[in-house]
CSV table of C-alpha atoms and ligand atoms in Angstrom, one decimal:
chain,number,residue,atom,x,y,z
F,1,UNK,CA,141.9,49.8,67.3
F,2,UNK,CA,140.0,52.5,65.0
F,3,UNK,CA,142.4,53.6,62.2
F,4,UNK,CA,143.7,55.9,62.6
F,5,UNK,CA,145.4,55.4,66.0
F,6,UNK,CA,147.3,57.6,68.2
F,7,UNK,CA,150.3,56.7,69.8
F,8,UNK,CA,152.0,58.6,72.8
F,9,UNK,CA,155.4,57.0,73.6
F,10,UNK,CA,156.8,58.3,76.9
F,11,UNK,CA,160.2,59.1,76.5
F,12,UNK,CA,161.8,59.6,80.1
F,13,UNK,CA,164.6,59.6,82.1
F,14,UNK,CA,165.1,57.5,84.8
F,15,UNK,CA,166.4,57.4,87.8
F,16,UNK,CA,168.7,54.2,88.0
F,17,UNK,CA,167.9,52.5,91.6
F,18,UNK,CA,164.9,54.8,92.6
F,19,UNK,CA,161.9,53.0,91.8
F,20,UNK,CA,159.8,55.4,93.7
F,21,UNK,CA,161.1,58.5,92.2
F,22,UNK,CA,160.3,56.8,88.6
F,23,UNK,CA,157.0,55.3,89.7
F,24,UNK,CA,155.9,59.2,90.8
F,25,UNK,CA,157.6,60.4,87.4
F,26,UNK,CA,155.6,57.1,85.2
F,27,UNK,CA,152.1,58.2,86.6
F,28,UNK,CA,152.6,62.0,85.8
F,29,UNK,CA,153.5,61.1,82.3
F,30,UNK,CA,150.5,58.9,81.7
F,31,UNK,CA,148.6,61.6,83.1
F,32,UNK,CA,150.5,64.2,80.7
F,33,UNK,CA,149.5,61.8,78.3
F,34,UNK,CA,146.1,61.0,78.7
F,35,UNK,CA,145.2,64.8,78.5
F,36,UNK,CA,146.2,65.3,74.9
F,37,UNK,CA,143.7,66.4,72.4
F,38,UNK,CA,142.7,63.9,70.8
F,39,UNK,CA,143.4,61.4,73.5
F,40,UNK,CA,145.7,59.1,72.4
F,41,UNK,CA,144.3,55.1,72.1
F,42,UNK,CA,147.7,53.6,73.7
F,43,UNK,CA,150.4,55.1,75.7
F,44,UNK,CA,153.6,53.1,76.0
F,45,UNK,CA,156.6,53.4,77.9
F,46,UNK,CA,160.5,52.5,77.8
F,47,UNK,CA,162.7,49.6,79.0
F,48,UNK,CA,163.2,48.7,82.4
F,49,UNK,CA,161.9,52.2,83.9
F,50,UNK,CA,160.9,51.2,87.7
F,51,UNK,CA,164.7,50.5,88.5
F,52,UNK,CA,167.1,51.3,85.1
F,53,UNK,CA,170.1,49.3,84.8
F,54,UNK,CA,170.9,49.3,88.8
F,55,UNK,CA,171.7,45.6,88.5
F,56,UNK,CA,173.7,44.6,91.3
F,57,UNK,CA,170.4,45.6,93.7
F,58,UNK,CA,168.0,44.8,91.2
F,59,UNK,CA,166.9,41.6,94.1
F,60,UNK,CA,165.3,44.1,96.4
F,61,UNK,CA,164.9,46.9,93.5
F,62,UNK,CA,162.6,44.8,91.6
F,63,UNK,CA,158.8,44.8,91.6
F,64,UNK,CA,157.2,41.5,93.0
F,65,UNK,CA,155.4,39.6,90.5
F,66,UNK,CA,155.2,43.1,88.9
F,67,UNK,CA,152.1,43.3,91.4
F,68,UNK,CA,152.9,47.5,91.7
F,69,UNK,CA,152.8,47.8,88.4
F,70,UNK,CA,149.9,46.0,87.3
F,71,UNK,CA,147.9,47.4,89.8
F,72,UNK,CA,148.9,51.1,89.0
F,73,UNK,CA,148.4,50.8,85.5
F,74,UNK,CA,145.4,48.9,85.2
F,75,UNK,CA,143.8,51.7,87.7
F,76,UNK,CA,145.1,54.0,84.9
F,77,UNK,CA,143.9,52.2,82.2
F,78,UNK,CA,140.3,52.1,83.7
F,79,UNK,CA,140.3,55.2,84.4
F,80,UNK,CA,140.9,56.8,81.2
F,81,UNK,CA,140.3,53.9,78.4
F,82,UNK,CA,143.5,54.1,77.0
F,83,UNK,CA,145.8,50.9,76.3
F,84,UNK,CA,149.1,50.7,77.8
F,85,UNK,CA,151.9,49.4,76.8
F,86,UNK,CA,154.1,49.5,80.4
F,87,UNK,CA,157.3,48.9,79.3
F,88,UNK,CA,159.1,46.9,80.6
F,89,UNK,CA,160.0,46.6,84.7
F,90,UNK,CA,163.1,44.6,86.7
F,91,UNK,CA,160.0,41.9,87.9
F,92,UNK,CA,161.0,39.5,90.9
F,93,UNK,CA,159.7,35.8,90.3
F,94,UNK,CA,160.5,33.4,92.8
F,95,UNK,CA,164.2,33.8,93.5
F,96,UNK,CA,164.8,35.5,89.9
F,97,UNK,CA,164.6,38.6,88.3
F,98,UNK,CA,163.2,39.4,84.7
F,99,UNK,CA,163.1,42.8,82.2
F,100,UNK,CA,158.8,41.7,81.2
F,101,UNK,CA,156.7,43.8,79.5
F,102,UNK,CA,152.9,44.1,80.4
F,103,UNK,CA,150.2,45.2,77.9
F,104,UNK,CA,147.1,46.1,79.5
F,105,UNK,CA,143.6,47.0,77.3
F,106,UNK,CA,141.8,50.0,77.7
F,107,UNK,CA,139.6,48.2,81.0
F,108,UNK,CA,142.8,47.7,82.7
F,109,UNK,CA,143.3,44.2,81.9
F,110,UNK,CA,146.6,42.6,81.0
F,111,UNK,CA,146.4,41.1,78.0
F,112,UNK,CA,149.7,40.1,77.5
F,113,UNK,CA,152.9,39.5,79.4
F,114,UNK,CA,156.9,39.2,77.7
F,115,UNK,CA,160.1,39.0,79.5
F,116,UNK,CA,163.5,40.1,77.1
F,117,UNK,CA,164.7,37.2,75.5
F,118,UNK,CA,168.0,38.1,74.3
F,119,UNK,CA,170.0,39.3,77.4
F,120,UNK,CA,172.0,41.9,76.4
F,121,UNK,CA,175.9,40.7,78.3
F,122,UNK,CA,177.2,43.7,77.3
F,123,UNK,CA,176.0,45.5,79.9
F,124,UNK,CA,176.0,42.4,82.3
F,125,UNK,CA,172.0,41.7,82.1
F,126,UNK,CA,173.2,38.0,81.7
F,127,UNK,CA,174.7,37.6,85.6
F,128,UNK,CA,171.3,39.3,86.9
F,129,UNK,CA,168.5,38.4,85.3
F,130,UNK,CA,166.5,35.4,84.1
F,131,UNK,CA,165.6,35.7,79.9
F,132,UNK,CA,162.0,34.9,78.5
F,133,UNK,CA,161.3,32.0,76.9
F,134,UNK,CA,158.1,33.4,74.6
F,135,UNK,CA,157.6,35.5,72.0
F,136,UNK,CA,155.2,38.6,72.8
F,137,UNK,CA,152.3,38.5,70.9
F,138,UNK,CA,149.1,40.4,71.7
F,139,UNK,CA,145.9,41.8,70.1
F,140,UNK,CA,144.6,45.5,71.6
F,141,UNK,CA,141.2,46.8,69.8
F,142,UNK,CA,141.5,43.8,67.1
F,143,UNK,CA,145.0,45.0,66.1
F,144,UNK,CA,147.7,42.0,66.5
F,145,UNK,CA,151.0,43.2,67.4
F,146,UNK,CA,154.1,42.4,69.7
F,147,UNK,CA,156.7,43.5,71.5
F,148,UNK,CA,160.0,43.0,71.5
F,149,UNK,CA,162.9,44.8,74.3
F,150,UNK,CA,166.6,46.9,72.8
F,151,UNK,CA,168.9,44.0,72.0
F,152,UNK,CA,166.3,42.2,70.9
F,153,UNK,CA,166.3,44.1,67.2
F,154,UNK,CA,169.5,42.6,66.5
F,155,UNK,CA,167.7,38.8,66.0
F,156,UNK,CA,166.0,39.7,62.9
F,157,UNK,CA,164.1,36.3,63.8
F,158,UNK,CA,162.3,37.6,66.7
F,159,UNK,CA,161.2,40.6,64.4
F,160,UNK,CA,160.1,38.2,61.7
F,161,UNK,CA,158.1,35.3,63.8
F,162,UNK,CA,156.2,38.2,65.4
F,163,UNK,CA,155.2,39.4,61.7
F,164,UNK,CA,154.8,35.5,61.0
F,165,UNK,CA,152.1,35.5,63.7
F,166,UNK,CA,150.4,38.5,62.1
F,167,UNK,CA,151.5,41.1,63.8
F,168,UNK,CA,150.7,44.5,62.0
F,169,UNK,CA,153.0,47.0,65.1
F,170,UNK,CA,155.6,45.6,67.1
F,171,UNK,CA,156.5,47.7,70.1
F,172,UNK,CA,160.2,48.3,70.9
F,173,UNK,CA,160.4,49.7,74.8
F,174,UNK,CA,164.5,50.4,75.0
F,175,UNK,CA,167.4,51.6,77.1
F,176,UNK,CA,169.6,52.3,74.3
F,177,UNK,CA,172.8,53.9,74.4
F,178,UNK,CA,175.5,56.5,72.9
F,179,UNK,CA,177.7,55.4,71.0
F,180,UNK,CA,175.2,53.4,68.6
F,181,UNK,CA,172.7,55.4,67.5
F,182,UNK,CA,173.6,54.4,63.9
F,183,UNK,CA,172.8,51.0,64.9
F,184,UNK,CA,169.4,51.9,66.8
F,185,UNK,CA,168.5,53.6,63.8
F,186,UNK,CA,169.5,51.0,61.3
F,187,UNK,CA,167.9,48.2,62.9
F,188,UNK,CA,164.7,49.6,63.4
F,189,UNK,CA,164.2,50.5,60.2
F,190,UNK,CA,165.1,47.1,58.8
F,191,UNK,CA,163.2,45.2,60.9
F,192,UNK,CA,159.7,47.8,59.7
F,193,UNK,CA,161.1,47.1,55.7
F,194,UNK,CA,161.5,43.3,55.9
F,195,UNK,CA,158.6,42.7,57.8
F,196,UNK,CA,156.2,45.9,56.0
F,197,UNK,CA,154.6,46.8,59.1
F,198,UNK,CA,154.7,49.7,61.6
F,199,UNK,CA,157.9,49.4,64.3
F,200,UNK,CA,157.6,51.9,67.5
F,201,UNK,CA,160.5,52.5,69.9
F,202,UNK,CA,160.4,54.0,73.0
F,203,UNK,CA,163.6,54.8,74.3
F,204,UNK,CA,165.1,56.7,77.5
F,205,UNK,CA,167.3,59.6,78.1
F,206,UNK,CA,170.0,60.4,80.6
F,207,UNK,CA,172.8,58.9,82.4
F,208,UNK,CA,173.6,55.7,84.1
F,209,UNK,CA,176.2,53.6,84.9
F,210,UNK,CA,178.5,55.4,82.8
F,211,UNK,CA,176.1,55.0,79.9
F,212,UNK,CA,174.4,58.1,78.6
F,213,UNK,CA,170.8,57.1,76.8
F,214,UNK,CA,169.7,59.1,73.7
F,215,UNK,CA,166.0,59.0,73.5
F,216,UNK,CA,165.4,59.1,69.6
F,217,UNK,CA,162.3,57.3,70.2
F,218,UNK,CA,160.7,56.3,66.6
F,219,UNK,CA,157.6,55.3,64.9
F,220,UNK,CA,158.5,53.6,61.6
F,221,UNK,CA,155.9,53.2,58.8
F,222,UNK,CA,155.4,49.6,56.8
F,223,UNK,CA,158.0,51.7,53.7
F,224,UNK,CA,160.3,52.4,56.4
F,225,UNK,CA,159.8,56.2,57.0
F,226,UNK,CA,160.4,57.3,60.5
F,227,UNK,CA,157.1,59.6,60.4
F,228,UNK,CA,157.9,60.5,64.1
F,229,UNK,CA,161.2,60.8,66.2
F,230,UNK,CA,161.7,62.4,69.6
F,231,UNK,CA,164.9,64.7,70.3
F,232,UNK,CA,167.9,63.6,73.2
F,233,UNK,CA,165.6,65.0,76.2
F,234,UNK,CA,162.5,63.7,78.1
F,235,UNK,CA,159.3,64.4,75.8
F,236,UNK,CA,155.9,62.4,75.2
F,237,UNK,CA,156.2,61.6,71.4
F,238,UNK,CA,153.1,61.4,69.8
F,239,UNK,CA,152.4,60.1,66.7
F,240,UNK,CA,149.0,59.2,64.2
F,241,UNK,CA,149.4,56.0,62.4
F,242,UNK,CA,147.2,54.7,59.6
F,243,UNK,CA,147.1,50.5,59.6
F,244,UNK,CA,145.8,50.1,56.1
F,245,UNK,CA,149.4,51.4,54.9
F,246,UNK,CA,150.1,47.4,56.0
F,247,UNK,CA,148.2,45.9,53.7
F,248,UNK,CA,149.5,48.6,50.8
F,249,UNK,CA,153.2,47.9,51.1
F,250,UNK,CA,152.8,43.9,51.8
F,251,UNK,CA,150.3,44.6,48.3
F,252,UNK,CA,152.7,46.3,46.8
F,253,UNK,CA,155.9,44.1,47.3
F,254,UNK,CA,154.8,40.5,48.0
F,255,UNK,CA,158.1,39.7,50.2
F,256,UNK,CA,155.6,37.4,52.0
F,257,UNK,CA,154.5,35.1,49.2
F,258,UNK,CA,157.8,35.4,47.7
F,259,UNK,CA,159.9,33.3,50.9
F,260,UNK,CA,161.4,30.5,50.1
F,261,UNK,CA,161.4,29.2,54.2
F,262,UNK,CA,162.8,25.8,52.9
F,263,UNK,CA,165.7,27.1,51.6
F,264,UNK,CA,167.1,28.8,54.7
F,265,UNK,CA,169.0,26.6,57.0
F,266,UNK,CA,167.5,28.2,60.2
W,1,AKG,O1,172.3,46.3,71.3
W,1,AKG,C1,172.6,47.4,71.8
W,1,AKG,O2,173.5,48.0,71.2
W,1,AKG,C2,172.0,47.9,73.0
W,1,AKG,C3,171.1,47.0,73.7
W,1,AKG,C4,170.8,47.4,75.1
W,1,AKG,O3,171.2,48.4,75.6
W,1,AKG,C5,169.9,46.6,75.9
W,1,AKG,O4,169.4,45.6,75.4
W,1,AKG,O5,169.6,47.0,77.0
């Protein structure tokens, strides 16, 4: 990617158990977003946003082999030249179901494929859905980043391995909830301190299941400033970010060379 790059993170609500209403809402906001000015070089989009959390359906809710998806977005992607970041959809494999990301290049092509690791039992994604068993590491426009999904900013690990692999953004498509926006907030910034490098969220808003989902969407420099952060209602957040500022702060405070890995009983 040219620096700098523009980010548009689609902040939207959706519909839990519709997958057509938020496949028809999903390609007006890439559209939305594609017609900004300057057009942004990557568009990404929230957690689990063909189907929300309607897990007891999520068998016949979910998107086989994700083949919808994929082919929507890529035609997107051609079409316009912008990366996406989809997200992440309910994707039926086989007999199981898993919350996977796909990152698709500006031709269309997916470059990169993660499925949530950490299943988050607090709102029962254990008893429905099958967990990753890879990181997500990718490379758009010579940039390498990753992704991770919500729960997965509490395993400061994750955050760290993807930094460990060079990763200079790492993507955070969520369904986070009230009351823990303190923790949303906290997290993400420690995880762009410790590791000096850019951290984007994209969260949802809205209601579901009882849960009610606060958007706050975030892009969080390599110092930790949140230079961008969407309100509680549906909005495409957009957001100029310069990658050099990695290289300044990891200059600046060498937390890198400084690690002591054989010390830590991990
Ligand atoms: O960790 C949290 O508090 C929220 C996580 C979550 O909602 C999720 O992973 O879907």
């Amino acid at each position: 990617m040219t620096t700098p790059l523009r980010l548009a993170l689609v902040q939207m609500n959706i519909i839990a158990g519709d997958p057509e209403a938020n496949f028809a809402a999903m390609e007006a906001k890439l559209e939305e977003a594609a017609a900004l000015v300057p057009k942004p070089d990557l568009i990404a989009l929230p957690e689990m946003w063909n189907t929300g959390y309607a897990l007891t359906d999520i068998q016949k809710l979910a998107d086989p082999d994700g083949d919808r998806t994929k082919a929507t977005i890529s035609a997107f992607c051609g079409k316009h030249g912008i990366n996406v970041l989809a997200g992440s959809i309910a994707q039926l494999r086989g007999s199981a179901v898993t919350n996977t990301v796909h990152v698709f290049d500006r031709s269309g092509k997916v470059v990169a494929e993660y499925s949530k690791i950490h299943l988050f039992q607090l709102m029962n994604e254990h008893l429905h859905l099958e967990a990753g068993a890879e990181t997500g590491r990718f490379e758009l426009d010579g940039v390498p980043a990753g992704t991770m999904i919500c729960y997965d900013i509490r395993f400061p690990e994750l955050a760290r391995s993807l930094a460990l692999g060079g990763a200079r953004i790492v993507f955070v498509p969520a369904e986070w909830p009230h009351p823990r926006l303190h923790h949303w907030r906290t997290l993400l910034q420690a995880r762009a301190i410790e590791n000096q490098m850019y951290v984007v969220s994209i969260n949802t808003v809205g209601e579901s299941g009882g849960a009610s989902f606060f958007g706050h969407s975030m892009v969080i420099d390599p110092w930790g400033e949140v230079i961008a952060e969407a309100p509680e209602e549906e909005t495409i957040l957009v957001a100029d970010i310069d990658l050099s500022l990695v290289e300044e702060v990891r200059g600046r405070i060498p937390v890198f060379a400084d690690r002591k890995p054989a010390l830590y009983d991990l």
